[in-house]
Amino acid sequence: MRKDSSKCPIDTTLDSICGKWKTSILLHLTYEEPLRFSDLQKRISDITQRMLTLQLRELEKNDIIERHVYPEVPPRVEYSISEYGKTLIPILAAMREWGENHRKRMQQKESN
């Protein structure tokens, strides 16, 4: 991400949480945390292993999620939303509500 103080704060937010899968990952971790990699992959059926790995790394790099590695054999790794990441919950909820309202509006528009 470019470090530019003149960049719009909304763009900064979108850079951090946008991506085809990031919002799905965040929603699952918000309501079902902690989850293992395989659990996330099962819940997001169309995501590839590589893409899930990349998206998780980006979210972790931005301090939005936490990765916990347990010293077991085989190693167990769990992901959870960080305290900082929890500050996104109201934003995600508002985006969801807006999306539902927009979808209804467009359906009504098409039926007229």
mmCIF file of N, CA and C in Angstrom:
data_model
loop_
_atom_site.group_PDB
_atom_site.id
_atom_site.type_symbol
_atom_site.label_atom_id
_atom_site.label_comp_id
_atom_site.label_asym_id
_atom_site.label_seq_id
_atom_site.Cartn_x
_atom_site.Cartn_y
_atom_site.Cartn_z
ATOM 1 N N MET A 1 0.841 -1.167 0.000
ATOM 2 C CA MET A 1 0.000 0.000 0.000
ATOM 3 C C MET A 1 0.891 1.236 0.000
ATOM 4 N N ARG A 2 0.534 2.210 -0.799
ATOM 5 C CA ARG A 2 1.275 3.454 -0.912
ATOM 6 C C ARG A 2 1.070 4.290 0.340
ATOM 7 N N LYS A 3 2.156 4.829 0.860
ATOM 8 C CA LYS A 3 2.066 5.680 2.049
ATOM 9 C C LYS A 3 1.989 7.129 1.579
ATOM 10 N N ASP A 4 0.763 7.622 1.460
ATOM 11 C CA ASP A 4 0.531 8.967 0.943
ATOM 12 C C ASP A 4 -0.469 9.649 1.860
ATOM 13 N N SER A 5 -0.031 10.680 2.556
ATOM 14 C CA SER A 5 -0.907 11.343 3.519
ATOM 15 C C SER A 5 -2.054 12.083 2.841
ATOM 16 N N SER A 6 -1.954 12.316 1.529
ATOM 17 C CA SER A 6 -3.043 12.998 0.831
ATOM 18 C C SER A 6 -4.092 12.019 0.308
ATOM 19 N N LYS A 7 -3.867 10.735 0.517
ATOM 20 C CA LYS A 7 -4.805 9.721 0.052
ATOM 21 C C LYS A 7 -6.109 9.808 0.841
ATOM 22 N N CYS A 8 -7.201 9.615 0.153
ATOM 23 C CA CYS A 8 -8.519 9.672 0.781
ATOM 24 C C CYS A 8 -8.636 8.579 1.847
ATOM 25 N N PRO A 9 -9.104 8.913 3.044
ATOM 26 C CA PRO A 9 -9.252 7.906 4.101
ATOM 27 C C PRO A 9 -10.181 6.754 3.714
ATOM 28 N N ILE A 10 -11.169 7.025 2.877
ATOM 29 C CA ILE A 10 -12.063 5.946 2.433
ATOM 30 C C ILE A 10 -11.280 4.953 1.579
ATOM 31 N N ASP A 11 -10.391 5.445 0.723
ATOM 32 C CA ASP A 11 -9.553 4.553 -0.075
ATOM 33 C C ASP A 11 -8.667 3.691 0.816
ATOM 34 N N THR A 12 -8.146 4.284 1.877
ATOM 35 C CA THR A 12 -7.314 3.530 2.817
ATOM 36 C C THR A 12 -8.126 2.397 3.447
ATOM 37 N N THR A 13 -9.363 2.695 3.841
ATOM 38 C CA THR A 13 -10.239 1.667 4.414
ATOM 39 C C THR A 13 -10.503 0.570 3.406
ATOM 40 N N LEU A 14 -10.869 0.961 2.209
ATOM 41 C CA LEU A 14 -11.181 -0.031 1.180
ATOM 42 C C LEU A 14 -9.963 -0.875 0.813
ATOM 43 N N ASP A 15 -8.795 -0.269 0.760
ATOM 44 C CA ASP A 15 -7.570 -1.026 0.487
ATOM 45 C C ASP A 15 -7.355 -2.119 1.536
ATOM 46 N N SER A 16 -7.741 -1.829 2.772
ATOM 47 C CA SER A 16 -7.507 -2.765 3.873
ATOM 48 C C SER A 16 -8.508 -3.916 3.924
ATOM 49 N N ILE A 17 -9.752 -3.660 3.513
ATOM 50 C CA ILE A 17 -10.779 -4.702 3.678
ATOM 51 C C ILE A 17 -11.359 -5.226 2.371
ATOM 52 N N CYS A 18 -11.009 -4.596 1.256
ATOM 53 C CA CYS A 18 -11.577 -5.064 -0.007
ATOM 54 C C CYS A 18 -10.720 -6.143 -0.621
ATOM 55 N N GLY A 19 -11.335 -6.859 -1.440
ATOM 56 C CA GLY A 19 -10.792 -8.042 -2.059
ATOM 57 C C GLY A 19 -11.979 -8.971 -2.122
ATOM 58 N N LYS A 20 -11.973 -9.855 -3.062
ATOM 59 C CA LYS A 20 -13.150 -10.699 -3.259
ATOM 60 C C LYS A 20 -13.548 -11.456 -2.001
ATOM 61 N N TRP A 21 -12.579 -11.809 -1.162
ATOM 62 C CA TRP A 21 -12.855 -12.718 -0.044
ATOM 63 C C TRP A 21 -12.695 -12.107 1.339
ATOM 64 N N LYS A 22 -12.079 -10.957 1.455
ATOM 65 C CA LYS A 22 -11.759 -10.417 2.780
ATOM 66 C C LYS A 22 -12.995 -10.187 3.644
ATOM 67 N N THR A 23 -14.042 -9.641 3.065
ATOM 68 C CA THR A 23 -15.231 -9.385 3.880
ATOM 69 C C THR A 23 -15.864 -10.690 4.346
ATOM 70 N N SER A 24 -15.844 -11.724 3.500
ATOM 71 C CA SER A 24 -16.365 -13.030 3.924
ATOM 72 C C SER A 24 -15.541 -13.594 5.070
ATOM 73 N N ILE A 25 -14.234 -13.496 4.957
ATOM 74 C CA ILE A 25 -13.344 -13.970 6.020
ATOM 75 C C ILE A 25 -13.651 -13.221 7.314
ATOM 76 N N LEU A 26 -13.754 -11.903 7.218
ATOM 77 C CA LEU A 26 -14.010 -11.097 8.412
ATOM 78 C C LEU A 26 -15.357 -11.418 9.040
ATOM 79 N N LEU A 27 -16.369 -11.612 8.235
ATOM 80 C CA LEU A 27 -17.681 -11.939 8.789
ATOM 81 C C LEU A 27 -17.663 -13.288 9.502
ATOM 82 N N HIS A 28 -17.002 -14.277 8.922
ATOM 83 C CA HIS A 28 -16.913 -15.582 9.594
ATOM 84 C C HIS A 28 -16.143 -15.475 10.904
ATOM 85 N N LEU A 29 -15.049 -14.726 10.893
ATOM 86 C CA LEU A 29 -14.261 -14.589 12.125
ATOM 87 C C LEU A 29 -14.977 -13.738 13.163
ATOM 88 N N THR A 30 -15.836 -12.846 12.725
ATOM 89 C CA THR A 30 -16.589 -12.024 13.659
ATOM 90 C C THR A 30 -17.595 -12.865 14.441
ATOM 91 N N TYR A 31 -18.249 -13.795 13.760
ATOM 92 C CA TYR A 31 -19.325 -14.552 14.391
ATOM 93 C C TYR A 31 -18.941 -15.960 14.816
ATOM 94 N N GLU A 32 -17.779 -16.464 14.368
ATOM 95 C CA GLU A 32 -17.429 -17.854 14.661
ATOM 96 C C GLU A 32 -15.987 -18.024 15.134
ATOM 97 N N GLU A 33 -15.385 -16.980 15.625
ATOM 98 C CA GLU A 33 -13.962 -17.094 15.949
ATOM 99 C C GLU A 33 -13.704 -17.979 17.151
ATOM 100 N N PRO A 34 -12.551 -18.546 17.306
ATOM 101 C CA PRO A 34 -11.495 -18.638 16.303
ATOM 102 C C PRO A 34 -11.790 -19.776 15.319
ATOM 103 N N LEU A 35 -11.188 -19.679 14.152
ATOM 104 C CA LEU A 35 -11.367 -20.713 13.132
ATOM 105 C C LEU A 35 -10.013 -21.146 12.596
ATOM 106 N N ARG A 36 -9.936 -22.420 12.289
ATOM 107 C CA ARG A 36 -8.738 -22.947 11.648
ATOM 108 C C ARG A 36 -8.828 -22.676 10.151
ATOM 109 N N PHE A 37 -7.689 -22.777 9.492
ATOM 110 C CA PHE A 37 -7.619 -22.541 8.049
ATOM 111 C C PHE A 37 -8.629 -23.409 7.313
ATOM 112 N N SER A 38 -8.653 -24.687 7.640
ATOM 113 C CA SER A 38 -9.559 -25.621 6.948
ATOM 114 C C SER A 38 -11.028 -25.271 7.199
ATOM 115 N N ASP A 39 -11.335 -24.753 8.382
ATOM 116 C CA ASP A 39 -12.715 -24.337 8.681
ATOM 117 C C ASP A 39 -13.122 -23.153 7.805
ATOM 118 N N LEU A 40 -12.216 -22.206 7.657
ATOM 119 C CA LEU A 40 -12.496 -21.060 6.792
ATOM 120 C C LEU A 40 -12.684 -21.513 5.347
ATOM 121 N N GLN A 41 -11.838 -22.420 4.916
ATOM 122 C CA GLN A 41 -11.921 -22.899 3.537
ATOM 123 C C GLN A 41 -13.247 -23.620 3.280
ATOM 124 N N LYS A 42 -13.742 -24.355 4.262
ATOM 125 C CA LYS A 42 -15.035 -25.038 4.114
ATOM 126 C C LYS A 42 -16.180 -24.038 4.061
ATOM 127 N N ARG A 43 -16.100 -22.978 4.854
ATOM 128 C CA ARG A 43 -17.181 -21.997 4.916
ATOM 129 C C ARG A 43 -17.217 -21.088 3.687
ATOM 130 N N ILE A 44 -16.071 -20.893 3.062
ATOM 131 C CA ILE A 44 -15.985 -20.065 1.852
ATOM 132 C C ILE A 44 -15.651 -21.017 0.710
ATOM 133 N N SER A 45 -16.646 -21.693 0.212
ATOM 134 C CA SER A 45 -16.457 -22.861 -0.654
ATOM 135 C C SER A 45 -15.702 -22.591 -1.952
ATOM 136 N N ASP A 46 -15.813 -21.421 -2.537
ATOM 137 C CA ASP A 46 -15.171 -21.184 -3.832
ATOM 138 C C ASP A 46 -13.738 -20.662 -3.743
ATOM 139 N N ILE A 47 -13.247 -20.408 -2.555
ATOM 140 C CA ILE A 47 -11.906 -19.837 -2.417
ATOM 141 C C ILE A 47 -10.848 -20.937 -2.543
ATOM 142 N N THR A 48 -9.761 -20.604 -3.228
ATOM 143 C CA THR A 48 -8.658 -21.554 -3.334
ATOM 144 C C THR A 48 -7.765 -21.445 -2.102
ATOM 145 N N GLN A 49 -6.979 -22.472 -1.873
ATOM 146 C CA GLN A 49 -6.065 -22.474 -0.732
ATOM 147 C C GLN A 49 -5.082 -21.315 -0.840
ATOM 148 N N ARG A 50 -4.566 -21.091 -2.035
ATOM 149 C CA ARG A 50 -3.603 -20.006 -2.245
ATOM 150 C C ARG A 50 -4.238 -18.644 -1.958
ATOM 151 N N MET A 51 -5.446 -18.428 -2.468
ATOM 152 C CA MET A 51 -6.104 -17.130 -2.273
ATOM 153 C C MET A 51 -6.446 -16.908 -0.805
ATOM 154 N N LEU A 52 -6.901 -17.952 -0.113
ATOM 155 C CA LEU A 52 -7.197 -17.817 1.311
ATOM 156 C C LEU A 52 -5.927 -17.445 2.072
ATOM 157 N N THR A 53 -4.834 -18.091 1.742
ATOM 158 C CA THR A 53 -3.554 -17.783 2.381
ATOM 159 C C THR A 53 -3.170 -16.323 2.155
ATOM 160 N N LEU A 54 -3.281 -15.860 0.920
ATOM 161 C CA LEU A 54 -2.924 -14.472 0.600
ATOM 162 C C LEU A 54 -3.812 -13.473 1.339
ATOM 163 N N GLN A 55 -5.107 -13.731 1.348
ATOM 164 C CA GLN A 55 -6.035 -12.816 2.007
ATOM 165 C C GLN A 55 -5.800 -12.786 3.518
ATOM 166 N N LEU A 56 -5.558 -13.945 4.116
ATOM 167 C CA LEU A 56 -5.279 -14.003 5.553
ATOM 168 C C LEU A 56 -3.990 -13.249 5.883
ATOM 169 N N ARG A 57 -2.970 -13.408 5.048
ATOM 170 C CA ARG A 57 -1.705 -12.703 5.284
ATOM 171 C C ARG A 57 -1.883 -11.191 5.220
ATOM 172 N N GLU A 58 -2.669 -10.718 4.240
ATOM 173 C CA GLU A 58 -2.900 -9.276 4.128
ATOM 174 C C GLU A 58 -3.665 -8.747 5.332
ATOM 175 N N LEU A 59 -4.682 -9.472 5.757
ATOM 176 C CA LEU A 59 -5.457 -9.046 6.925
ATOM 177 C C LEU A 59 -4.593 -9.056 8.186
ATOM 178 N N GLU A 60 -3.727 -10.052 8.302
ATOM 179 C CA GLU A 60 -2.827 -10.123 9.456
ATOM 180 C C GLU A 60 -1.801 -8.984 9.409
ATOM 181 N N LYS A 61 -1.275 -8.700 8.239
ATOM 182 C CA LYS A 61 -0.307 -7.610 8.077
ATOM 183 C C LYS A 61 -0.909 -6.267 8.484
ATOM 184 N N ASN A 62 -2.199 -6.101 8.232
ATOM 185 C CA ASN A 62 -2.892 -4.861 8.586
ATOM 186 C C ASN A 62 -3.449 -4.880 10.006
ATOM 187 N N ASP A 63 -3.070 -5.875 10.802
ATOM 188 C CA ASP A 63 -3.487 -6.003 12.211
ATOM 189 C C ASP A 63 -4.990 -6.186 12.388
ATOM 190 N N ILE A 64 -5.668 -6.662 11.353
ATOM 191 C CA ILE A 64 -7.111 -6.839 11.419
ATOM 192 C C ILE A 64 -7.467 -8.214 11.978
ATOM 193 N N ILE A 65 -6.633 -9.204 11.700
ATOM 194 C CA ILE A 65 -6.823 -10.531 12.291
ATOM 195 C C ILE A 65 -5.540 -10.953 12.984
ATOM 196 N N GLU A 66 -5.675 -11.980 13.827
ATOM 197 C CA GLU A 66 -4.519 -12.544 14.526
ATOM 198 C C GLU A 66 -4.394 -14.013 14.171
ATOM 199 N N ARG A 67 -3.167 -14.442 14.048
ATOM 200 C CA ARG A 67 -2.857 -15.838 13.747
ATOM 201 C C ARG A 67 -2.212 -16.435 14.990
ATOM 202 N N HIS A 68 -2.819 -17.501 15.496
ATOM 203 C CA HIS A 68 -2.308 -18.161 16.698
ATOM 204 C C HIS A 68 -1.812 -19.557 16.328
ATOM 205 N N VAL A 69 -0.516 -19.790 16.584
ATOM 206 C CA VAL A 69 0.081 -21.090 16.304
ATOM 207 C C VAL A 69 0.291 -21.798 17.631
ATOM 208 N N TYR A 70 -0.254 -23.006 17.735
ATOM 209 C CA TYR A 70 -0.129 -23.789 18.960
ATOM 210 C C TYR A 70 0.967 -24.823 18.786
ATOM 211 N N PRO A 71 1.844 -24.964 19.784
ATOM 212 C CA PRO A 71 2.970 -25.899 19.673
ATOM 213 C C PRO A 71 2.529 -27.349 19.870
ATOM 214 N N GLU A 72 1.870 -27.869 18.866
ATOM 215 C CA GLU A 72 1.382 -29.248 18.900
ATOM 216 C C GLU A 72 1.890 -29.965 17.667
ATOM 217 N N VAL A 73 1.777 -31.273 17.689
ATOM 218 C CA VAL A 73 2.115 -32.069 16.518
ATOM 219 C C VAL A 73 0.869 -32.824 16.104
ATOM 220 N N PRO A 74 0.329 -32.582 14.917
ATOM 221 C CA PRO A 74 0.741 -31.546 13.968
ATOM 222 C C PRO A 74 0.359 -30.166 14.486
ATOM 223 N N PRO A 75 1.026 -29.132 13.976
ATOM 224 C CA PRO A 75 0.757 -27.776 14.452
ATOM 225 C C PRO A 75 -0.690 -27.372 14.198
ATOM 226 N N ARG A 76 -1.259 -26.682 15.147
ATOM 227 C CA ARG A 76 -2.617 -26.163 15.007
ATOM 228 C C ARG A 76 -2.514 -24.651 14.895
ATOM 229 N N VAL A 77 -3.166 -24.101 13.866
ATOM 230 C CA VAL A 77 -3.164 -22.668 13.632
ATOM 231 C C VAL A 77 -4.611 -22.204 13.604
ATOM 232 N N GLU A 78 -4.908 -21.169 14.369
ATOM 233 C CA GLU A 78 -6.251 -20.603 14.404
ATOM 234 C C GLU A 78 -6.181 -19.114 14.102
ATOM 235 N N TYR A 79 -7.251 -18.634 13.502
ATOM 236 C CA TYR A 79 -7.351 -17.219 13.164
ATOM 237 C C TYR A 79 -8.520 -16.612 13.920
ATOM 238 N N SER A 80 -8.340 -15.383 14.350
ATOM 239 C CA SER A 80 -9.420 -14.655 15.021
ATOM 240 C C SER A 80 -9.300 -13.185 14.646
ATOM 241 N N ILE A 81 -10.387 -12.484 14.816
ATOM 242 C CA ILE A 81 -10.358 -11.048 14.540
ATOM 243 C C ILE A 81 -9.683 -10.367 15.739
ATOM 244 N N SER A 82 -8.822 -9.413 15.450
ATOM 245 C CA SER A 82 -8.102 -8.715 16.520
ATOM 246 C C SER A 82 -9.018 -7.678 17.166
ATOM 247 N N GLU A 83 -8.586 -7.159 18.298
ATOM 248 C CA GLU A 83 -9.351 -6.078 18.936
ATOM 249 C C GLU A 83 -9.459 -4.897 17.985
ATOM 250 N N TYR A 84 -8.365 -4.593 17.320
ATOM 251 C CA TYR A 84 -8.370 -3.508 16.334
ATOM 252 C C TYR A 84 -9.324 -3.838 15.185
ATOM 253 N N GLY A 85 -9.315 -5.090 14.732
ATOM 254 C CA GLY A 85 -10.204 -5.516 13.660
ATOM 255 C C GLY A 85 -11.669 -5.422 14.037
ATOM 256 N N LYS A 86 -11.961 -5.584 15.327
ATOM 257 C CA LYS A 86 -13.352 -5.495 15.781
ATOM 258 C C LYS A 86 -13.930 -4.097 15.579
ATOM 259 N N THR A 87 -13.065 -3.101 15.432
ATOM 260 C CA THR A 87 -13.570 -1.755 15.167
ATOM 261 C C THR A 87 -14.201 -1.665 13.778
ATOM 262 N N LEU A 88 -13.969 -2.658 12.933
ATOM 263 C CA LEU A 88 -14.573 -2.693 11.598
ATOM 264 C C LEU A 88 -16.000 -3.241 11.606
ATOM 265 N N ILE A 89 -16.408 -3.888 12.686
ATOM 266 C CA ILE A 89 -17.721 -4.540 12.723
ATOM 267 C C ILE A 89 -18.862 -3.566 12.396
ATOM 268 N N PRO A 90 -18.916 -2.372 12.987
ATOM 269 C CA PRO A 90 -20.004 -1.457 12.619
ATOM 270 C C PRO A 90 -19.954 -1.044 11.147
ATOM 271 N N ILE A 91 -18.757 -0.913 10.608
ATOM 272 C CA ILE A 91 -18.608 -0.542 9.197
ATOM 273 C C ILE A 91 -19.129 -1.666 8.312
ATOM 274 N N LEU A 92 -18.752 -2.896 8.623
ATOM 275 C CA LEU A 92 -19.222 -4.051 7.846
ATOM 276 C C LEU A 92 -20.735 -4.204 7.960
ATOM 277 N N ALA A 93 -21.275 -3.975 9.144
ATOM 278 C CA ALA A 93 -22.727 -4.068 9.338
ATOM 279 C C ALA A 93 -23.443 -3.004 8.509
ATOM 280 N N ALA A 94 -22.903 -1.798 8.483
ATOM 281 C CA ALA A 94 -23.509 -0.728 7.680
ATOM 282 C C ALA A 94 -23.416 -1.050 6.193
ATOM 283 N N MET A 95 -22.293 -1.604 5.769
ATOM 284 C CA MET A 95 -22.144 -1.983 4.362
ATOM 285 C C MET A 95 -23.133 -3.082 3.989
ATOM 286 N N ARG A 96 -23.327 -4.030 4.884
ATOM 287 C CA ARG A 96 -24.277 -5.109 4.632
ATOM 288 C C ARG A 96 -25.696 -4.554 4.501
ATOM 289 N N GLU A 97 -26.064 -3.678 5.420
ATOM 290 C CA GLU A 97 -27.401 -3.086 5.387
ATOM 291 C C GLU A 97 -27.603 -2.278 4.104
ATOM 292 N N TRP A 98 -26.604 -1.478 3.740
ATOM 293 C CA TRP A 98 -26.711 -0.698 2.522
ATOM 294 C C TRP A 98 -26.851 -1.623 1.314
ATOM 295 N N GLY A 99 -26.068 -2.700 1.274
ATOM 296 C CA GLY A 99 -26.132 -3.648 0.164
ATOM 297 C C GLY A 99 -27.497 -4.305 0.042
ATOM 298 N N GLU A 100 -28.089 -4.677 1.175
ATOM 299 C CA GLU A 100 -29.421 -5.279 1.149
ATOM 300 C C GLU A 100 -30.453 -4.277 0.632
ATOM 301 N N ASN A 101 -30.388 -3.049 1.122
ATOM 302 C CA ASN A 101 -31.315 -2.009 0.671
ATOM 303 C C ASN A 101 -31.125 -1.691 -0.812
ATOM 304 N N HIS A 102 -29.898 -1.647 -1.246
ATOM 305 C CA HIS A 102 -29.609 -1.352 -2.649
ATOM 306 C C HIS A 102 -30.124 -2.468 -3.558
ATOM 307 N N ARG A 103 -29.916 -3.701 -3.148
ATOM 308 C CA ARG A 103 -30.405 -4.839 -3.935
ATOM 309 C C ARG A 103 -31.929 -4.774 -4.077
ATOM 310 N N LYS A 104 -32.624 -4.496 -2.974
ATOM 311 C CA LYS A 104 -34.085 -4.369 -3.016
ATOM 312 C C LYS A 104 -34.503 -3.237 -3.938
ATOM 313 N N ARG A 105 -33.818 -2.122 -3.847
ATOM 314 C CA ARG A 105 -34.130 -0.962 -4.689
ATOM 315 C C ARG A 105 -33.975 -1.301 -6.171
ATOM 316 N N MET A 106 -32.894 -1.998 -6.500
ATOM 317 C CA MET A 106 -32.653 -2.348 -7.894
ATOM 318 C C MET A 106 -33.673 -3.378 -8.389
ATOM 319 N N GLN A 107 -34.093 -4.299 -7.521
ATOM 320 C CA GLN A 107 -35.125 -5.266 -7.898
ATOM 321 C C GLN A 107 -36.444 -4.566 -8.158
ATOM 322 N N GLN A 108 -36.775 -3.584 -7.318
ATOM 323 C CA GLN A 108 -38.005 -2.820 -7.515
ATOM 324 C C GLN A 108 -37.939 -2.007 -8.814
ATOM 325 N N LYS A 109 -36.790 -1.469 -9.080
ATOM 326 C CA LYS A 109 -36.596 -0.672 -10.292
ATOM 327 C C LYS A 109 -36.780 -1.540 -11.542
ATOM 328 N N GLU A 110 -36.231 -2.765 -11.495
ATOM 329 C CA GLU A 110 -36.364 -3.685 -12.623
ATOM 330 C C GLU A 110 -37.801 -4.147 -12.831
ATOM 331 N N SER A 111 -38.561 -4.281 -11.767
ATOM 332 C CA SER A 111 -39.941 -4.774 -11.879
ATOM 333 C C SER A 111 -40.907 -3.693 -12.353
ATOM 334 N N ASN A 112 -40.486 -2.444 -12.342
ATOM 335 C CA ASN A 112 -41.364 -1.344 -12.801
ATOM 336 C C ASN A 112 -41.276 -1.146 -14.294
#
